CSV table of C-alpha atoms in Angstrom, one decimal:
chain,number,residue,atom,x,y,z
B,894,UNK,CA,-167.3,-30.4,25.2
B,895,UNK,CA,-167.0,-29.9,29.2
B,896,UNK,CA,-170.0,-29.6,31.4
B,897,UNK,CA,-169.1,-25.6,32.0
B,898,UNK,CA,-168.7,-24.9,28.2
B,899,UNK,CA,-171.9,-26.7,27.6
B,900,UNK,CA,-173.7,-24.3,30.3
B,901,UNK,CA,-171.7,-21.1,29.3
B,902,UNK,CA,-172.9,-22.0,25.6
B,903,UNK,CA,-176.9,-22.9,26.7
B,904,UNK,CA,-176.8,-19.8,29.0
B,905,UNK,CA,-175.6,-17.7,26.2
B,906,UNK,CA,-177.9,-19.0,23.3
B,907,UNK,CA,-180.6,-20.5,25.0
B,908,UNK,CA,-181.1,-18.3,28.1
B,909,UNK,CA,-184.5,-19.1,30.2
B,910,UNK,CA,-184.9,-21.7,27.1
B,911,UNK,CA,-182.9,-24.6,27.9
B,912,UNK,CA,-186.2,-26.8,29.0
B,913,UNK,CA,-187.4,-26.7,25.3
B,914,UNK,CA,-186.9,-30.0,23.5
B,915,UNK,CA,-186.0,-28.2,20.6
B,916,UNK,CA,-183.3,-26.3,22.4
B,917,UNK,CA,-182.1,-29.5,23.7
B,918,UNK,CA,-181.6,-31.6,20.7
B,919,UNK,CA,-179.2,-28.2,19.2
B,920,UNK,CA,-177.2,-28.5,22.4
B,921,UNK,CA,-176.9,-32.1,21.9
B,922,UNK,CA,-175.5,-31.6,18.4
B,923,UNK,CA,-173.5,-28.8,19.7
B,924,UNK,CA,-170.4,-30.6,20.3
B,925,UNK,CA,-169.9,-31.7,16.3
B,926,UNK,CA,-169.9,-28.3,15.6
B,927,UNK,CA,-167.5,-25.5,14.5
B,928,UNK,CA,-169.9,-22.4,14.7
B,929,UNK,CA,-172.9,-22.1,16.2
B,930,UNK,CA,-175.3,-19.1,15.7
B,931,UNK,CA,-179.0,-17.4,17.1
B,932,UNK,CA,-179.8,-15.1,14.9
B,933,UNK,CA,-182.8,-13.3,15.2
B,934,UNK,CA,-184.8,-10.7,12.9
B,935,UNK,CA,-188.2,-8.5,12.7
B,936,UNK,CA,-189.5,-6.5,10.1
B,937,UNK,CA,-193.1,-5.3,10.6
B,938,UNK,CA,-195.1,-8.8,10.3
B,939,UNK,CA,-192.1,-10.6,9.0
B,940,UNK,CA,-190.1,-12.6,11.7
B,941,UNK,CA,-187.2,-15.1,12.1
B,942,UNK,CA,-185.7,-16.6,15.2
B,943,UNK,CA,-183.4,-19.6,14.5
B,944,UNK,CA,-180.1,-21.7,14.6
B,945,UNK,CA,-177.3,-22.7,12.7
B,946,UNK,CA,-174.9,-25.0,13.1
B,947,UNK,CA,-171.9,-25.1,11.2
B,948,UNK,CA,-170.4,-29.0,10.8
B,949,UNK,CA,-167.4,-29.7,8.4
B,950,UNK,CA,-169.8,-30.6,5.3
B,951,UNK,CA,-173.1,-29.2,6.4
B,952,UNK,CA,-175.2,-26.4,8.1
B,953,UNK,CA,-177.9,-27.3,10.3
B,954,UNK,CA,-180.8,-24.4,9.7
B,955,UNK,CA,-183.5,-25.0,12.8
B,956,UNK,CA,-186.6,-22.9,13.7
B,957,UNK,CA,-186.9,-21.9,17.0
B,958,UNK,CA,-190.4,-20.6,17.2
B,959,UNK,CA,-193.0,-22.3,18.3
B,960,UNK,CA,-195.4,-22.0,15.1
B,961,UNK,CA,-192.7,-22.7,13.2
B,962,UNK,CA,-189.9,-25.1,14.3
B,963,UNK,CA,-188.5,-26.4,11.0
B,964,UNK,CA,-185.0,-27.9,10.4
B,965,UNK,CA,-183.4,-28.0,7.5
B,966,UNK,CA,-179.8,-29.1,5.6
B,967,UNK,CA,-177.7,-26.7,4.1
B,968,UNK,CA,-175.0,-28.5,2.0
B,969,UNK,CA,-174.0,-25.9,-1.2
B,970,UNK,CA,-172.1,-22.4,0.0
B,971,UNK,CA,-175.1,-21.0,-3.0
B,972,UNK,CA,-177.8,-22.3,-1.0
B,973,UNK,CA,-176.1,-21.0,2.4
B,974,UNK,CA,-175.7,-17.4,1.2
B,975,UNK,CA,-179.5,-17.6,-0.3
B,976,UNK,CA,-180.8,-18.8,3.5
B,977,UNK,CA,-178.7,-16.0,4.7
B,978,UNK,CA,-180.4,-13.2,2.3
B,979,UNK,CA,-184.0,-15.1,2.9
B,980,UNK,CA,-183.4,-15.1,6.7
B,981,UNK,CA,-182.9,-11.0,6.6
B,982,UNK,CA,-186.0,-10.5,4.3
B,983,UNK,CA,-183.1,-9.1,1.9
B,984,UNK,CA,-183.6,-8.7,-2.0
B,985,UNK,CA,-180.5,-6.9,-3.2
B,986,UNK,CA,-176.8,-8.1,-3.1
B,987,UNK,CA,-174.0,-6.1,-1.6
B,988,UNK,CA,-172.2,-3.2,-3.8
B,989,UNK,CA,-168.9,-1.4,-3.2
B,990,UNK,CA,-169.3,2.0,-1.3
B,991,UNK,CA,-167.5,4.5,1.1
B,992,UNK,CA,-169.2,4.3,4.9
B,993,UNK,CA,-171.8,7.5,5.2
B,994,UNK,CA,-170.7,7.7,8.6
B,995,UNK,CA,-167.1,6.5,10.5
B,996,UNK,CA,-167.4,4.0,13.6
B,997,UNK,CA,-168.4,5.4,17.3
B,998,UNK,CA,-167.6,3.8,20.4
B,999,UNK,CA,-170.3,4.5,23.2
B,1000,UNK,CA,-170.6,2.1,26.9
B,1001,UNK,CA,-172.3,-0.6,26.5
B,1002,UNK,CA,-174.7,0.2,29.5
B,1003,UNK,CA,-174.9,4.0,28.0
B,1004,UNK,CA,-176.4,2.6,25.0
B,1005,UNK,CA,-178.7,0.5,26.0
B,1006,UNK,CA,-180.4,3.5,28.7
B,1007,UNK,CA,-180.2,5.8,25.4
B,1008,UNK,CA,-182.0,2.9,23.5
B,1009,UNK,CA,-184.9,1.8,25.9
B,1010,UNK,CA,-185.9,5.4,25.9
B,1011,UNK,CA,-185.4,6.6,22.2
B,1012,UNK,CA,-189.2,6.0,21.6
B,1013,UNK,CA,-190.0,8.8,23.9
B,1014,UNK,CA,-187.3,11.0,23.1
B,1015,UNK,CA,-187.4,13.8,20.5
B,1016,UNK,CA,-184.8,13.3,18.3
B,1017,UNK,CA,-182.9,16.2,19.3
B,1018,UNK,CA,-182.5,14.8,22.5
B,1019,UNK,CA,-181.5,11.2,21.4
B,1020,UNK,CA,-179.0,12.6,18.8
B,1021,UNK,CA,-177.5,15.2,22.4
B,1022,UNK,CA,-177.3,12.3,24.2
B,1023,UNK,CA,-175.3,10.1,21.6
B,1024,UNK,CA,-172.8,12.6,20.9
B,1025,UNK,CA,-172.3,12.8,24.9
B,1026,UNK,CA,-171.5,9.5,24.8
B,1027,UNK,CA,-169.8,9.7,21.1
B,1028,UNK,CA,-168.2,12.7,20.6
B,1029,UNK,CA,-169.4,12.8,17.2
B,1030,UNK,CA,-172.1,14.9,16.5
B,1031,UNK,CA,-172.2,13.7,12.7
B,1032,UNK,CA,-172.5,10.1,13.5
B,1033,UNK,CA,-174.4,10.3,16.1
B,1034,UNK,CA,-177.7,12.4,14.4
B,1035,UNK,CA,-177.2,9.8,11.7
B,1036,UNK,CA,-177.5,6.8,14.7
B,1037,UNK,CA,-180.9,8.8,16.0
B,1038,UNK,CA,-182.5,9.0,13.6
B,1039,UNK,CA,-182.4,5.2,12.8
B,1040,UNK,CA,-183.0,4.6,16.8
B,1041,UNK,CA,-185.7,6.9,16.3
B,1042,UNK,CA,-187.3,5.6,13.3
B,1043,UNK,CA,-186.6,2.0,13.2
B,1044,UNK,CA,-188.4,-0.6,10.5
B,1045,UNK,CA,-186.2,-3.4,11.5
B,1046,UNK,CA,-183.8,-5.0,14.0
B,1047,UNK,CA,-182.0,-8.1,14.3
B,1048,UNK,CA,-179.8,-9.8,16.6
B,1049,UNK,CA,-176.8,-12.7,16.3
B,1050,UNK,CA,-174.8,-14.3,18.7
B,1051,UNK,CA,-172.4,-15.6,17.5
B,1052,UNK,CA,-169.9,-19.0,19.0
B,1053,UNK,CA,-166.8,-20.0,17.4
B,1054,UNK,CA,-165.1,-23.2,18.8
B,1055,UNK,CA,-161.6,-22.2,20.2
B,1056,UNK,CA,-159.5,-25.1,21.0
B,1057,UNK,CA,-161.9,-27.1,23.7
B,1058,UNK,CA,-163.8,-23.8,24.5
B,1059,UNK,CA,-165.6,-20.9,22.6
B,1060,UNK,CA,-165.7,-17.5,21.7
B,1061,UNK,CA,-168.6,-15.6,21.8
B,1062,UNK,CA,-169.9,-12.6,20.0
B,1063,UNK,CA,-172.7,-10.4,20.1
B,1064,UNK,CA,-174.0,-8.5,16.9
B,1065,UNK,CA,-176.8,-6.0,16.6
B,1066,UNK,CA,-178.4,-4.7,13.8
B,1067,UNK,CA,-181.0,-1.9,13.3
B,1068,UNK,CA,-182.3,-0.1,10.1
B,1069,UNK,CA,-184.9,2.7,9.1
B,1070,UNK,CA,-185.5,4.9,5.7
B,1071,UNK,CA,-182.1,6.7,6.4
B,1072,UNK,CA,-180.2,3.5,6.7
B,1073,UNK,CA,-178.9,0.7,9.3
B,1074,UNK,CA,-176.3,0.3,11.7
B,1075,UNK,CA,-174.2,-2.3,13.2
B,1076,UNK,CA,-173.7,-2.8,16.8
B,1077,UNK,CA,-170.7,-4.6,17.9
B,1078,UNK,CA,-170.8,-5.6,21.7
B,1079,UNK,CA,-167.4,-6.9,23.6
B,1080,UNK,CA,-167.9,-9.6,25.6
B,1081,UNK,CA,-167.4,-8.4,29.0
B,1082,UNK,CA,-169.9,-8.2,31.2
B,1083,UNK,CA,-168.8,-5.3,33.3
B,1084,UNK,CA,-167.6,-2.1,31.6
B,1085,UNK,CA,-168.2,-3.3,28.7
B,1086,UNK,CA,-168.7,-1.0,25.5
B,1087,UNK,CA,-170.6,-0.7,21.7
B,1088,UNK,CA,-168.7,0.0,18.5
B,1089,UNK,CA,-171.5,0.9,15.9
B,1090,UNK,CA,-171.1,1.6,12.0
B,1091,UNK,CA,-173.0,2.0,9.4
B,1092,UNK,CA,-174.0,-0.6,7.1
B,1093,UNK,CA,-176.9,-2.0,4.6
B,1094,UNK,CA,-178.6,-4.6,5.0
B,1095,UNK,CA,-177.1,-6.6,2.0
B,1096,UNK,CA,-173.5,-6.1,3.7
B,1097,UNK,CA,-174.7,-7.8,6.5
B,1098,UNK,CA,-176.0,-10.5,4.7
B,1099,UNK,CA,-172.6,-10.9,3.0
B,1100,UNK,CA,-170.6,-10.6,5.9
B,1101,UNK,CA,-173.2,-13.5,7.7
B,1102,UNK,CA,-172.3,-15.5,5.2
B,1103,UNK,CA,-169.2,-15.3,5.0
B,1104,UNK,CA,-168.7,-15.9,9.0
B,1105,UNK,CA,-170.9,-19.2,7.8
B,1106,UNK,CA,-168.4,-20.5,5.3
B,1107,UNK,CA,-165.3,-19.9,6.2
């Protein structure tokens, strides 16, 4: 791995963190591996905030937090997809079923005005100003009221090796009573945009681990 992958990768995972021993022994591992993730997650009191690194026979599973920095080896995919459900607080396994809402595309800098302020907002307002953006009134009251309402939200970014350099991805999740969402952002920095669905929280965990795996 180059010095400017190594930064790009640090800046992107690691930002503001990079001083951390911790932090430093994942990016010095970094190059063995195929996928790297940050995946975050809070629920009420429950919390996650860690790393993993995806070698050819083995996932690397590290704590980030301070109270908590543990590191552990993942070796069996059954063991990977249980770390995945344990790391999303997630007792239920994925079943079959038709979206309750299609996919809307919103700017990425639209969404995240309309999301620093949905505490304030009624939820008239937040579902007018999502189907501004959206064009999709149906969609969007179904997005507000989980924006609205929120019990949980997670975050991954996500690095996939590419040739001598990487791909990055970032992934946002939020959930409520009324369901959860996915937030896919592209990677541009400029102009960039949101594509946001619906899914449960057990889909997500399935999907994780899949991206783990294979």
């Amino acid at each position: 791995m180059n010095k400017q992958d190594f930064i790009c990768l640090a800046q992107y995972l690691f930002p503001g963190e990079t001083r951390r021993r911790v932090v430093a022994e994942l990016l010095h591992t970094a190059s063995g591996s195929k996928r790297i993730c940050r995946m975050k997650f809070n629920e009420r009191e429950y919390a996650q905030d860690v790393c993993l690194q995806v070698h050819k026979d083995k996932i690397l599973l590290t704590g980030l937090t301070e109270e908590d920095d543990f590191a552990y080896e993942l070796k069996e995919p059954a063991e990977m997809k249980r770390a995945c459900y344990y790391l999303f607080n997630c007792f239920e396994r994925a079943q079959p079923r038709k979206p309750s809402a299609p996919a809307v595309f919103l700017s990425r800098r639209s969404y995240e005005e309309i999301h620093e302020k949905a505490e304030t907002w009624t939820l008239c307002v937040l579902a007018a100003s999502l189907e501004a953006e959206t064009g999709d009134p149906d969609s969007s009251a179904e997005l507000a009221k989980v924006l609205k309402n929120r019990t949980a939200s997670g975050e991954l970014r996500l690095c996939a090796r590419n040739g001598e350099g990487w791909t990055l991805q970032e992934i946002s999740y939020i959930e409520a009573s009324s369901g959860g969402w996915l937030m896919r952002s592209s990677s541009e920095q400029e102009d960039g945009y949101i594509i946001a669905f619906p899914l449960t929280r057990a889909e997500l965990c399935q999907a994780f681990g899949e991206w783990l795996l294979y």
